[in-house]
Short mmCIF file of C-alpha atoms and ligand atoms in Angstrom, two decimals:
data_model
loop_
_atom_site.label_atom_id
_atom_site.label_comp_id
_atom_site.label_asym_id
_atom_site.label_seq_id
_atom_site.Cartn_x
_atom_site.Cartn_y
_atom_site.Cartn_z
CA MET A 1 63.59 -11.21 -4.31
CA THR A 2 60.35 -12.78 -6.09
CA PRO A 3 61.09 -14.55 -9.43
CA VAL A 4 59.47 -13.33 -12.27
CA THR A 5 59.14 -14.39 -15.72
CA ARG A 6 59.56 -11.35 -17.97
CA ARG A 7 58.64 -10.75 -21.73
CA THR A 8 59.79 -7.75 -23.26
CA LEU A 9 57.79 -6.04 -26.12
CA LEU A 10 58.78 -3.26 -28.17
CA ALA A 11 56.33 -0.42 -28.84
CA GLY A 12 57.55 3.11 -29.95
CA GLY A 13 61.01 2.16 -29.03
CA LEU A 14 60.39 1.36 -25.56
CA ALA A 15 61.05 -1.88 -24.06
CA LEU A 16 57.66 -2.75 -22.43
CA THR A 17 58.05 -5.24 -19.50
CA ALA A 18 55.24 -7.31 -18.91
CA PHE A 19 54.66 -10.75 -16.70
CA GLY A 20 54.42 -14.25 -18.20
CA ALA A 21 51.63 -16.45 -18.04
CA GLY A 22 50.60 -17.50 -14.39
CA SER A 23 50.26 -14.02 -13.48
CA ALA A 24 47.31 -11.88 -14.31
CA ARG A 25 47.73 -8.70 -16.15
CA LEU A 26 47.02 -5.63 -14.46
CA VAL A 27 44.66 -3.07 -15.51
CA ASP A 28 46.44 0.35 -16.45
CA PRO A 29 48.85 1.00 -13.33
CA PHE A 30 49.41 4.47 -14.65
CA THR A 31 46.54 6.38 -13.03
CA LEU A 32 48.77 8.71 -10.90
CA GLY A 33 50.62 10.39 -13.67
CA VAL A 34 54.38 10.90 -13.91
CA ALA A 35 56.80 13.53 -12.41
CA SER A 36 60.27 14.72 -12.44
CA GLY A 37 62.37 16.79 -9.88
CA ASP A 38 65.35 18.28 -8.60
CA PRO A 39 67.33 18.88 -11.69
CA THR A 40 71.12 19.48 -11.75
CA HIS A 41 73.05 20.42 -14.76
CA ASP A 42 73.67 16.46 -15.68
CA SER A 43 70.82 14.73 -14.13
CA VAL A 44 67.29 14.74 -12.91
CA LEU A 45 65.04 12.40 -10.96
CA LEU A 46 62.17 10.69 -12.87
CA TRP A 47 59.11 9.55 -10.51
CA THR A 48 55.89 7.26 -11.29
CA ARG A 49 53.88 5.16 -8.86
CA LEU A 50 51.79 1.87 -9.92
CA ALA A 51 48.11 2.08 -8.64
CA PRO A 52 45.64 0.54 -10.84
CA VAL A 53 43.12 1.23 -8.03
CA PRO A 54 44.26 4.55 -6.69
CA LEU A 55 41.69 4.58 -3.78
CA ALA A 56 42.38 1.27 -2.44
CA GLU A 57 41.96 1.62 1.23
CA ASN A 58 44.95 -0.43 2.16
CA GLY A 59 46.97 2.13 0.19
CA LEU A 60 48.53 -0.28 -2.02
CA GLY A 61 46.66 1.25 -5.05
CA GLY A 62 45.40 -2.31 -6.14
CA MET A 63 48.84 -3.66 -6.34
CA PRO A 64 49.92 -7.37 -5.91
CA SER A 65 52.35 -7.50 -2.74
CA ARG A 66 55.52 -8.41 -5.03
CA PRO A 67 57.88 -6.03 -6.82
CA VAL A 68 56.80 -5.28 -10.59
CA GLU A 69 59.35 -4.24 -13.21
CA VAL A 70 59.01 -0.69 -14.79
CA ALA A 71 60.87 0.17 -17.64
CA TRP A 72 61.52 3.91 -18.52
CA GLU A 73 63.11 6.03 -20.99
CA LEU A 74 64.30 9.60 -21.56
CA ALA A 75 64.61 11.13 -25.15
CA HIS A 76 65.47 14.64 -26.83
CA ASP A 77 62.09 14.42 -28.60
CA GLU A 78 58.31 14.09 -27.74
CA ARG A 79 58.12 11.12 -29.82
CA PHE A 80 61.00 9.26 -28.37
CA ARG A 81 62.97 9.11 -31.74
CA ARG A 82 66.05 10.25 -30.10
CA VAL A 83 66.13 8.15 -26.95
CA VAL A 84 69.27 8.96 -24.91
CA ARG A 85 68.63 6.71 -21.84
CA ARG A 86 66.54 3.54 -20.83
CA GLY A 87 66.35 1.41 -18.26
CA VAL A 88 64.42 -1.05 -15.78
CA GLU A 89 63.56 -0.39 -12.13
CA TRP A 90 61.74 -2.30 -9.78
CA ALA A 91 58.67 -1.02 -8.00
CA ARG A 92 58.54 -2.70 -4.76
CA PRO A 93 55.61 -2.99 -2.42
CA GLU A 94 57.53 -1.81 0.63
CA LEU A 95 57.97 1.74 -1.32
CA GLY A 96 54.04 1.88 -2.42
CA HIS A 97 55.23 0.58 -5.94
CA SER A 98 56.86 3.82 -6.35
CA VAL A 99 59.68 4.32 -8.81
CA HIS A 100 62.33 6.85 -8.58
CA VAL A 101 64.93 7.06 -11.11
CA ASP A 102 68.08 9.39 -10.95
CA VAL A 103 69.17 9.73 -14.39
CA GLY A 104 72.70 11.12 -14.84
CA GLY A 105 75.26 11.86 -17.48
CA LEU A 106 72.92 14.38 -19.26
CA GLU A 107 73.34 17.39 -21.29
CA ALA A 108 73.10 21.04 -19.44
CA GLY A 109 70.28 23.15 -19.95
CA ARG A 110 68.40 21.05 -22.15
CA GLU A 111 64.88 19.69 -22.63
CA TYR A 112 63.94 16.12 -22.21
CA PHE A 113 60.71 13.89 -22.45
CA TYR A 114 60.55 10.56 -20.41
CA ARG A 115 57.85 7.91 -19.85
CA PHE A 116 57.44 4.74 -17.99
CA ALA A 117 56.17 1.11 -19.20
CA ALA A 118 54.71 -1.86 -17.07
CA ASP A 119 52.79 -4.78 -17.64
CA GLY A 120 52.18 -3.85 -21.32
CA HIS A 121 50.95 -0.33 -20.16
CA LEU A 122 52.54 3.02 -21.27
CA SER A 123 52.54 6.20 -19.10
CA ARG A 124 51.98 9.44 -20.24
CA THR A 125 54.92 11.70 -21.32
CA GLY A 126 56.47 14.25 -18.92
CA ARG A 127 58.66 17.14 -20.00
CA THR A 128 61.64 17.91 -18.06
CA ARG A 129 64.84 19.72 -18.07
CA THR A 130 68.38 20.05 -16.81
CA THR A 131 69.70 23.20 -15.36
CA PRO A 132 72.15 25.34 -17.32
CA ALA A 133 75.89 24.45 -17.14
CA PRO A 134 77.76 25.70 -14.13
CA GLY A 135 78.49 29.30 -14.37
CA THR A 136 76.04 30.18 -17.04
CA LEU A 137 74.42 33.48 -16.34
CA THR A 138 72.84 34.51 -19.39
CA THR A 139 69.96 31.69 -19.96
CA PRO A 140 66.63 33.23 -18.56
CA LEU A 141 64.61 31.03 -16.30
CA THR A 142 60.67 30.90 -16.14
CA MET A 143 59.88 29.50 -12.79
CA ALA A 144 56.43 28.85 -11.00
CA PHE A 145 55.60 28.11 -7.47
CA ALA A 146 52.75 26.66 -5.81
CA SER A 147 51.19 25.59 -2.32
CA CYS A 148 48.15 24.65 -0.28
CA ALA A 149 46.02 22.19 -2.20
CA GLN A 150 43.35 21.04 -0.21
CA TYR A 151 41.28 18.69 -2.44
CA GLU A 152 38.05 19.20 -0.55
CA HIS A 153 38.10 23.20 -1.18
CA GLY A 154 38.22 23.17 -4.85
CA TYR A 155 39.13 22.18 -8.04
CA PHE A 156 42.96 22.25 -8.95
CA THR A 157 42.43 24.41 -12.06
CA ALA A 158 45.29 26.54 -10.67
CA TYR A 159 47.52 23.49 -11.22
CA ARG A 160 46.13 23.40 -14.72
CA ARG A 161 46.78 26.83 -15.58
CA LEU A 162 50.26 26.71 -14.17
CA ALA A 163 51.06 23.95 -16.61
CA GLU A 164 49.95 26.04 -19.58
CA ASP A 165 52.12 28.71 -18.64
CA GLU A 166 54.92 26.21 -19.34
CA PRO A 167 57.38 26.72 -16.62
CA ASP A 168 61.03 25.43 -16.98
CA LEU A 169 60.97 24.87 -13.09
CA VAL A 170 58.06 24.61 -10.60
CA LEU A 171 58.72 24.74 -6.68
CA HIS A 172 56.10 23.36 -4.28
CA LEU A 173 56.23 25.01 -0.92
CA GLY A 174 53.92 22.66 1.11
CA ASP A 175 50.62 21.64 1.90
CA TYR A 176 50.51 19.53 -1.19
CA GLN A 177 47.85 17.47 0.61
CA TYR A 178 45.63 17.78 3.60
CA GLU A 179 45.29 15.26 6.33
CA TYR A 180 41.55 15.88 7.42
CA GLU A 181 38.73 13.63 6.73
CA SER A 182 35.90 14.76 4.53
CA GLY A 183 33.63 17.37 6.40
CA VAL A 184 36.25 18.60 8.36
CA HIS A 185 38.06 22.08 8.12
CA VAL A 186 35.38 23.17 5.58
CA ALA A 187 36.06 26.13 3.16
CA PRO A 188 34.04 29.45 4.03
CA ASN A 189 31.70 28.58 0.90
CA GLY A 190 31.72 24.89 1.63
CA ASN A 191 33.48 21.96 0.48
CA VAL A 192 33.12 20.85 -3.30
CA ARG A 193 34.97 17.50 -3.05
CA GLY A 194 35.09 14.56 -0.64
CA VAL A 195 38.38 12.66 0.19
CA GLU A 196 38.43 9.04 0.89
CA GLY A 197 39.53 7.49 4.08
CA PRO A 198 40.00 8.94 7.72
CA ARG A 199 42.22 11.51 9.03
CA THR A 200 45.76 10.44 7.94
CA VAL A 201 47.50 8.47 10.59
CA THR A 202 48.73 5.24 9.27
CA LEU A 203 51.06 4.56 6.35
CA ALA A 204 48.05 3.09 4.29
CA ASN A 205 45.86 6.45 5.13
CA TYR A 206 48.81 8.82 3.73
CA ARG A 207 49.33 6.52 0.80
CA GLN A 208 45.70 6.56 -0.21
CA ARG A 209 45.37 10.30 0.27
CA TYR A 210 48.41 10.83 -1.86
CA ALA A 211 47.00 8.57 -4.52
CA GLN A 212 43.57 10.43 -4.42
CA TYR A 213 45.48 13.75 -5.03
CA LYS A 214 47.81 12.44 -7.73
CA SER A 215 44.54 11.00 -9.75
CA ASP A 216 43.49 14.59 -10.53
CA ALA A 217 44.29 15.30 -14.28
CA ASP A 218 45.13 19.18 -13.38
CA LEU A 219 47.85 18.04 -11.00
CA GLN A 220 49.22 15.55 -13.22
CA ALA A 221 49.34 18.27 -15.99
CA ALA A 222 51.38 20.57 -13.75
CA HIS A 223 53.87 17.57 -12.87
CA ALA A 224 54.30 16.63 -16.45
CA VAL A 225 55.23 20.02 -17.73
CA ALA A 226 58.44 20.76 -15.89
CA PRO A 227 60.72 19.40 -13.18
CA TRP A 228 59.41 20.15 -9.40
CA SER A 229 61.55 20.95 -6.27
CA VAL A 230 59.11 20.09 -3.45
CA VAL A 231 59.19 20.83 0.08
CA TRP A 232 56.24 20.05 2.65
CA ASP A 233 54.69 22.07 5.33
CA ASP A 234 52.51 20.84 8.14
CA HIS A 235 49.34 19.38 6.56
CA GLU A 236 51.57 16.57 4.84
CA VAL A 237 51.95 15.36 8.52
CA ASP A 238 49.63 17.21 10.56
CA ASP A 239 48.21 20.51 11.22
CA ASN A 240 50.87 22.96 12.69
CA TRP A 241 53.07 20.28 13.87
CA ALA A 242 56.61 21.49 14.90
CA GLY A 243 59.70 19.13 15.33
CA GLU A 244 58.71 16.23 17.58
CA VAL A 245 55.47 17.95 18.56
CA HIS A 246 51.98 17.58 17.18
CA SER A 247 49.51 20.60 17.01
CA LYS A 248 47.20 19.83 19.98
CA PRO A 249 48.85 18.90 22.83
CA GLU A 250 45.33 18.96 24.80
CA LYS A 251 44.54 15.93 22.41
CA PRO A 252 47.29 13.53 23.09
CA GLN A 253 48.70 11.56 20.16
CA PRO A 254 50.89 8.92 21.99
CA ASP A 255 51.90 7.50 18.44
CA PHE A 256 52.87 10.83 16.89
CA PRO A 257 56.48 9.53 15.96
CA ALA A 258 54.92 6.46 14.29
CA ARG A 259 52.55 9.11 12.55
CA ARG A 260 55.52 11.08 11.37
CA ARG A 261 57.49 7.94 10.19
CA ALA A 262 54.18 7.27 7.91
CA ALA A 263 53.95 10.63 6.67
CA SER A 264 57.73 10.95 5.83
CA GLN A 265 57.67 7.30 4.11
CA ALA A 266 54.35 8.42 1.74
CA TYR A 267 55.96 11.75 1.17
CA TYR A 268 59.07 10.00 -0.15
CA GLU A 269 56.97 7.53 -1.98
CA ASN A 270 54.74 10.20 -3.67
CA MET A 271 57.38 13.06 -4.64
CA PRO A 272 60.08 13.19 -7.21
CA ILE A 273 62.89 13.48 -4.50
CA ARG A 274 66.15 11.65 -4.14
CA THR A 275 66.52 11.03 -0.81
CA ALA A 276 64.32 8.42 1.33
CA PRO A 277 63.64 9.19 4.79
CA ARG A 278 65.43 7.33 7.92
CA GLY A 279 62.72 6.80 10.23
CA ALA A 280 60.71 9.98 10.68
CA ASP A 281 63.71 12.00 9.48
CA LEU A 282 63.51 13.26 5.95
CA ARG A 283 66.30 15.56 4.61
CA LEU A 284 64.49 18.03 2.64
CA TYR A 285 66.33 21.21 2.79
CA ARG A 286 68.76 21.29 -0.21
CA ARG A 287 69.72 23.61 -3.57
CA VAL A 288 68.49 23.85 -7.01
CA VAL A 289 71.46 25.64 -8.79
CA TRP A 290 70.45 27.28 -12.17
CA GLY A 291 73.79 28.08 -13.67
CA ARG A 292 74.96 31.40 -12.19
CA LEU A 293 71.66 33.01 -12.77
CA ALA A 294 69.66 31.81 -9.71
CA THR A 295 70.39 29.37 -6.46
CA PHE A 296 67.25 28.28 -4.75
CA HIS A 297 67.72 27.30 -1.27
CA MET A 298 64.74 24.95 -0.51
CA LEU A 299 64.24 25.06 3.28
CA ASP A 300 62.21 22.66 5.71
CA THR A 301 60.47 24.87 8.51
CA ARG A 302 58.49 22.10 10.19
CA GLN A 303 60.90 19.46 11.12
CA TYR A 304 63.69 21.05 13.28
CA ARG A 305 61.63 24.18 14.72
CA ASP A 306 60.91 24.67 18.25
CA ASP A 307 57.25 24.15 19.47
CA GLN A 308 55.21 27.39 18.62
CA ALA A 309 55.67 30.40 21.40
CA CYS A 310 52.58 31.08 23.82
CA GLY A 311 50.68 28.08 22.78
CA ASP A 312 50.36 29.05 18.96
CA GLY A 313 47.88 31.34 17.34
CA ILE A 314 47.47 34.96 16.50
CA LYS A 315 47.94 36.99 19.80
CA PRO A 316 50.45 39.12 21.77
CA CYS A 317 53.43 37.06 22.86
CA ASP A 318 56.75 37.95 24.25
CA GLU A 319 58.32 34.44 24.33
CA ARG A 320 58.57 34.76 20.44
CA LEU A 321 61.17 37.12 20.57
CA ASP A 322 63.51 34.59 22.68
CA VAL A 323 66.82 34.53 21.13
CA GLY A 324 67.31 30.69 21.54
CA ARG A 325 64.06 29.84 19.55
CA SER A 326 64.81 28.39 16.25
CA MET A 327 62.77 27.96 13.06
CA LEU A 328 65.41 26.08 11.13
CA GLY A 329 67.40 24.15 13.63
CA ALA A 330 71.16 24.88 14.17
CA GLU A 331 72.19 22.54 11.35
CA GLN A 332 69.83 23.79 8.59
CA GLU A 333 70.49 27.63 9.73
CA ALA A 334 74.45 27.16 9.53
CA TRP A 335 73.82 25.26 6.05
CA LEU A 336 71.87 28.15 4.76
CA LEU A 337 73.97 30.91 5.96
CA ASP A 338 77.00 29.01 4.43
CA GLY A 339 75.09 28.94 1.36
CA PHE A 340 74.47 32.27 1.28
CA ARG A 341 78.38 33.10 2.18
CA GLY A 342 79.44 30.94 -0.58
CA SER A 343 76.91 31.96 -3.29
CA SER A 344 77.88 33.72 -6.44
CA ALA A 345 74.50 33.55 -7.96
CA ARG A 346 72.90 36.92 -9.47
CA TRP A 347 69.67 35.77 -7.32
CA ASP A 348 69.79 33.76 -4.09
CA VAL A 349 65.88 32.40 -3.82
CA VAL A 350 64.70 31.05 -0.65
CA GLY A 351 61.93 28.49 -1.12
CA GLN A 352 59.95 28.34 2.24
CA GLN A 353 56.71 27.62 3.86
CA VAL A 354 55.45 30.08 6.35
CA PHE A 355 54.99 33.94 6.11
CA PHE A 356 58.65 35.53 6.53
CA SER A 357 58.10 39.35 7.37
CA GLN A 358 56.84 40.75 10.37
CA TYR A 359 53.02 40.94 10.09
CA ASP A 360 50.78 42.85 12.60
CA HIS A 361 47.33 41.79 12.90
CA ALA A 362 46.27 44.43 15.55
CA SER A 363 45.85 48.19 14.93
CA GLY A 364 47.55 50.41 17.41
CA PRO A 365 50.31 49.69 19.78
CA VAL A 366 49.32 46.30 20.78
CA ARG A 367 51.05 43.56 18.38
CA GLU A 368 49.55 40.47 17.41
CA THR A 369 51.56 38.12 15.28
CA ASN A 370 51.02 34.56 13.89
CA LEU A 371 53.13 32.57 16.23
CA ASP A 372 53.36 29.59 13.62
CA ALA A 373 55.04 31.89 10.99
CA TRP A 374 58.63 33.56 11.24
CA ASP A 375 57.08 36.40 13.65
CA GLY A 376 57.01 33.47 16.25
CA TYR A 377 60.93 32.66 15.79
CA ALA A 378 62.12 36.47 15.45
CA ALA A 379 65.61 35.95 16.66
CA ASP A 380 66.11 33.31 13.99
CA ARG A 381 64.37 35.43 11.30
CA ASP A 382 67.07 38.34 12.08
CA ARG A 383 69.93 35.94 11.79
CA VAL A 384 68.49 34.86 8.28
CA VAL A 385 68.10 38.75 7.31
CA ALA A 386 71.70 39.54 8.52
CA GLY A 387 72.92 36.60 6.18
CA PHE A 388 71.15 38.24 3.24
CA SER A 389 74.06 40.75 3.26
CA ALA A 390 76.31 38.21 1.96
CA VAL A 391 74.32 37.68 -1.45
CA ARG A 392 73.77 40.13 -4.30
CA ASN A 393 69.79 39.59 -4.47
CA ALA A 394 67.77 37.93 -1.85
CA VAL A 395 64.06 36.74 -2.42
CA VAL A 396 62.12 34.77 -0.31
CA LEU A 397 59.12 32.67 -1.67
CA THR A 398 56.48 31.59 0.98
CA GLY A 399 53.43 29.39 0.83
CA ASP A 400 50.99 28.69 3.67
CA VAL A 401 49.04 31.86 3.93
CA HIS A 402 46.41 31.07 1.06
CA ALA A 403 46.66 34.40 -0.63
CA SER A 404 49.04 36.54 -2.78
CA TRP A 405 51.39 38.92 -0.94
CA GLY A 406 54.16 41.09 -2.03
CA VAL A 407 56.67 42.58 0.84
CA ASP A 408 59.62 44.67 1.22
CA VAL A 409 61.83 42.81 3.72
CA LYS A 410 62.92 45.61 5.69
CA GLU A 411 66.39 45.84 7.86
CA ARG A 412 64.25 46.95 11.05
CA TRP A 413 60.60 46.12 10.46
CA ASP A 414 59.53 49.22 12.69
CA ASP A 415 61.25 51.62 10.90
CA PRO A 416 59.82 52.13 7.38
CA GLY A 417 62.61 54.44 6.16
CA SER A 418 65.38 51.63 6.92
CA ARG A 419 66.69 49.73 3.91
CA THR A 420 64.91 47.09 1.99
CA VAL A 421 67.21 44.03 2.44
CA ALA A 422 65.24 41.39 0.34
CA THR A 423 61.52 40.81 -1.37
CA GLU A 424 59.29 38.29 0.07
CA ILE A 425 56.77 36.84 -2.62
CA ALA A 426 54.01 34.70 -0.90
CA GLY A 427 51.96 32.85 -3.56
CA SER A 428 48.42 32.01 -2.94
CA SER A 429 46.99 28.68 -2.44
CA ILE A 430 45.79 26.44 -5.30
CA THR A 431 42.53 25.76 -3.61
CA SER A 432 42.58 26.17 0.22
CA GLY A 433 40.34 28.82 1.32
CA GLY A 434 37.73 28.12 -1.54
CA ASP A 435 36.92 30.75 -4.29
CA GLY A 436 38.00 33.79 -2.42
CA SER A 437 37.93 37.56 -3.36
CA GLU A 438 39.78 40.26 -4.77
CA ASP A 439 40.48 41.70 -1.49
CA TYR A 440 39.41 41.25 2.33
CA PRO A 441 37.25 44.27 3.48
CA GLU A 442 40.16 44.75 6.33
CA THR A 443 42.82 45.19 3.95
CA PRO A 444 43.35 48.93 3.80
CA GLU A 445 43.78 48.75 7.69
CA TRP A 446 46.03 45.93 7.55
CA LEU A 447 48.28 47.62 5.16
CA ALA A 448 48.53 50.62 7.06
CA GLU A 449 49.60 48.76 10.27
CA ASN A 450 52.28 46.96 7.80
CA PRO A 451 53.58 49.34 5.31
CA HIS A 452 56.34 47.21 4.00
CA VAL A 453 53.33 45.03 2.42
CA LYS A 454 53.06 46.25 -0.99
CA PHE A 455 50.48 43.78 -2.58
CA PHE A 456 47.57 41.70 -1.58
CA ASN A 457 44.88 39.56 -3.21
CA ASN A 458 42.74 36.83 -2.27
CA ARG A 459 42.17 34.91 -5.11
CA ARG A 460 43.52 31.10 -5.51
CA GLY A 461 46.46 30.83 -7.81
CA TYR A 462 50.33 30.84 -8.15
CA VAL A 463 53.19 32.85 -8.96
CA VAL A 464 55.05 33.02 -12.14
CA GLY A 465 58.47 34.10 -11.63
CA ARG A 466 60.74 35.50 -14.80
CA VAL A 467 64.33 35.33 -13.83
CA GLY A 468 66.98 37.40 -15.69
CA VAL A 469 70.08 38.91 -15.33
CA ASP A 470 68.88 42.50 -14.68
CA GLY A 471 65.37 41.82 -12.99
CA PHE A 472 63.17 39.24 -11.53
CA ARG A 473 59.68 39.77 -12.71
CA VAL A 474 56.93 38.32 -10.45
CA ASP A 475 53.31 38.04 -11.83
CA PHE A 476 50.67 36.97 -9.25
CA ARG A 477 48.21 34.54 -11.32
CA GLY A 478 44.83 34.20 -9.76
CA VAL A 479 41.91 31.95 -11.03
CA GLY A 480 38.21 33.31 -10.73
CA PHE A 481 37.04 30.45 -8.63
CA VAL A 482 37.66 26.99 -7.66
CA SER A 483 34.26 25.66 -6.70
CA SER A 484 33.38 24.36 -10.25
CA PRO A 485 36.00 23.31 -12.94
CA GLY A 486 37.29 25.38 -15.92
CA ALA A 487 38.14 29.05 -14.60
CA GLY A 488 40.42 31.06 -16.34
CA VAL A 489 43.44 32.60 -15.19
CA SER A 490 44.49 36.29 -14.85
CA THR A 491 47.54 38.47 -13.40
CA LYS A 492 46.31 40.07 -10.44
CA GLY A 493 49.73 42.01 -10.00
CA SER A 494 52.88 42.36 -11.70
CA PHE A 495 56.33 43.60 -10.02
CA LEU A 496 59.76 43.84 -11.15
CA ILE A 497 62.65 43.29 -8.61
CA GLU A 498 65.62 45.28 -10.22
CA ASP A 499 69.28 43.56 -9.99
CA GLY A 500 71.05 45.13 -6.72
CA ARG A 501 67.88 46.82 -5.47
CA ALA A 502 65.58 44.73 -3.13
CA GLY A 503 62.13 45.54 -3.06
CA LEU A 504 58.86 45.61 -5.35
CA ASN A 505 58.23 48.00 -8.37
CA ARG A 506 54.94 47.74 -9.86
CA VAL A 507 55.03 47.24 -13.67
FE1 FE B 601 47.70 25.50 3.57
CA1 CA B 602 49.61 46.89 16.19
#
């Protein structure tokens, strides 16, 4: 350990640690904001990362290559008059000077405020909360979920509007950042911002990219408003990767295992999660239990899946139906189905990445499905759908598709008269795809081919879910544009899922 001389300042009740004579004082290292995550009834994970020069090419954010002390405190009030916990952690260069503090021994169902200090600087204040006490059914929950925020495609206004909706919990379902270099993977109406650095391959690249994203004030506001529970999709590593396999076999990536390790490491460093990776393996599937009202089963549909059938894409494909194909991997699938069987929750909510319901892109008898989505892993989907019979209410939350969708999950997809066994809510992207439109011209045809789809909208945005004992209300929130800052938000569609009766009812 690097020896340091510490002096302790007191400001606003917080012990500010600083370094003594001989080491230069840093400029403000809290440029990446603060975050909290994965609350339980008695704990929450607090996060920050020091980076006085966020865009530094080496990924180290302008930090020296030595550990730096970071003080933190958690209080009942925003002014930190009633501090309930405080401590000091090391921000270490080998973890990108990130700090993960797992604060335990807290009161259930309570709001808290937290902040950090280092080298005489104080971070912004974040708001977080613990989940209700085990067994609690009647405390309502306002949650929001988001996905797909390609920096170049637009301003993160939707994150700002999400923060203004003041949810109790935020789920992020992947594509938190994108791997491309500037000028590649351009939005239909052009890119509006640039990213630093090359396509992300090395740890330095991923760290630099996260730092650029996290410098965004709108994203910081969304993190500071509530605890998040995050899972990745493909772009945190590489477009459409699948387990050990990268997306474009025709363009070899001999170092893909190393790239996965770098991506996993950087993801941990930059997210409010408890578990660090072992090599490339990052255990992300886990649960957030909101009393007896809701259990969130957070899935990882990238790391354990079989390679896409028929070479990926949207096309007719019989291989997608092979019974041995797995999206979740055996271990995660067993964990999920066990979790359904053991659940006494009012709402069992699956937080996951890719489109769950069957979706046919071709008119007439020919069937063209997205082989990267659950349609490419149809037998595994059947097993999950069968598992829904063990729970009272199943709701599937989805990212990836860059538009808002509301779907009745059918017992048999090709029989519109069959039972609706769950409800799928796909949230739009924060920016990916650019400004969008209220509809695609093709929409009526598509909907006719897929009668279980009840709602579609192509604005950027997020979803707010108001979860209660009798119902789960869904508001699809959309912003008018992302190509310049400052758009307002409006509700594009509102639906109610009634307790004991799967499916969408327009309100
Ligand atoms: Fe995406
Ligand atoms: Ca068809």
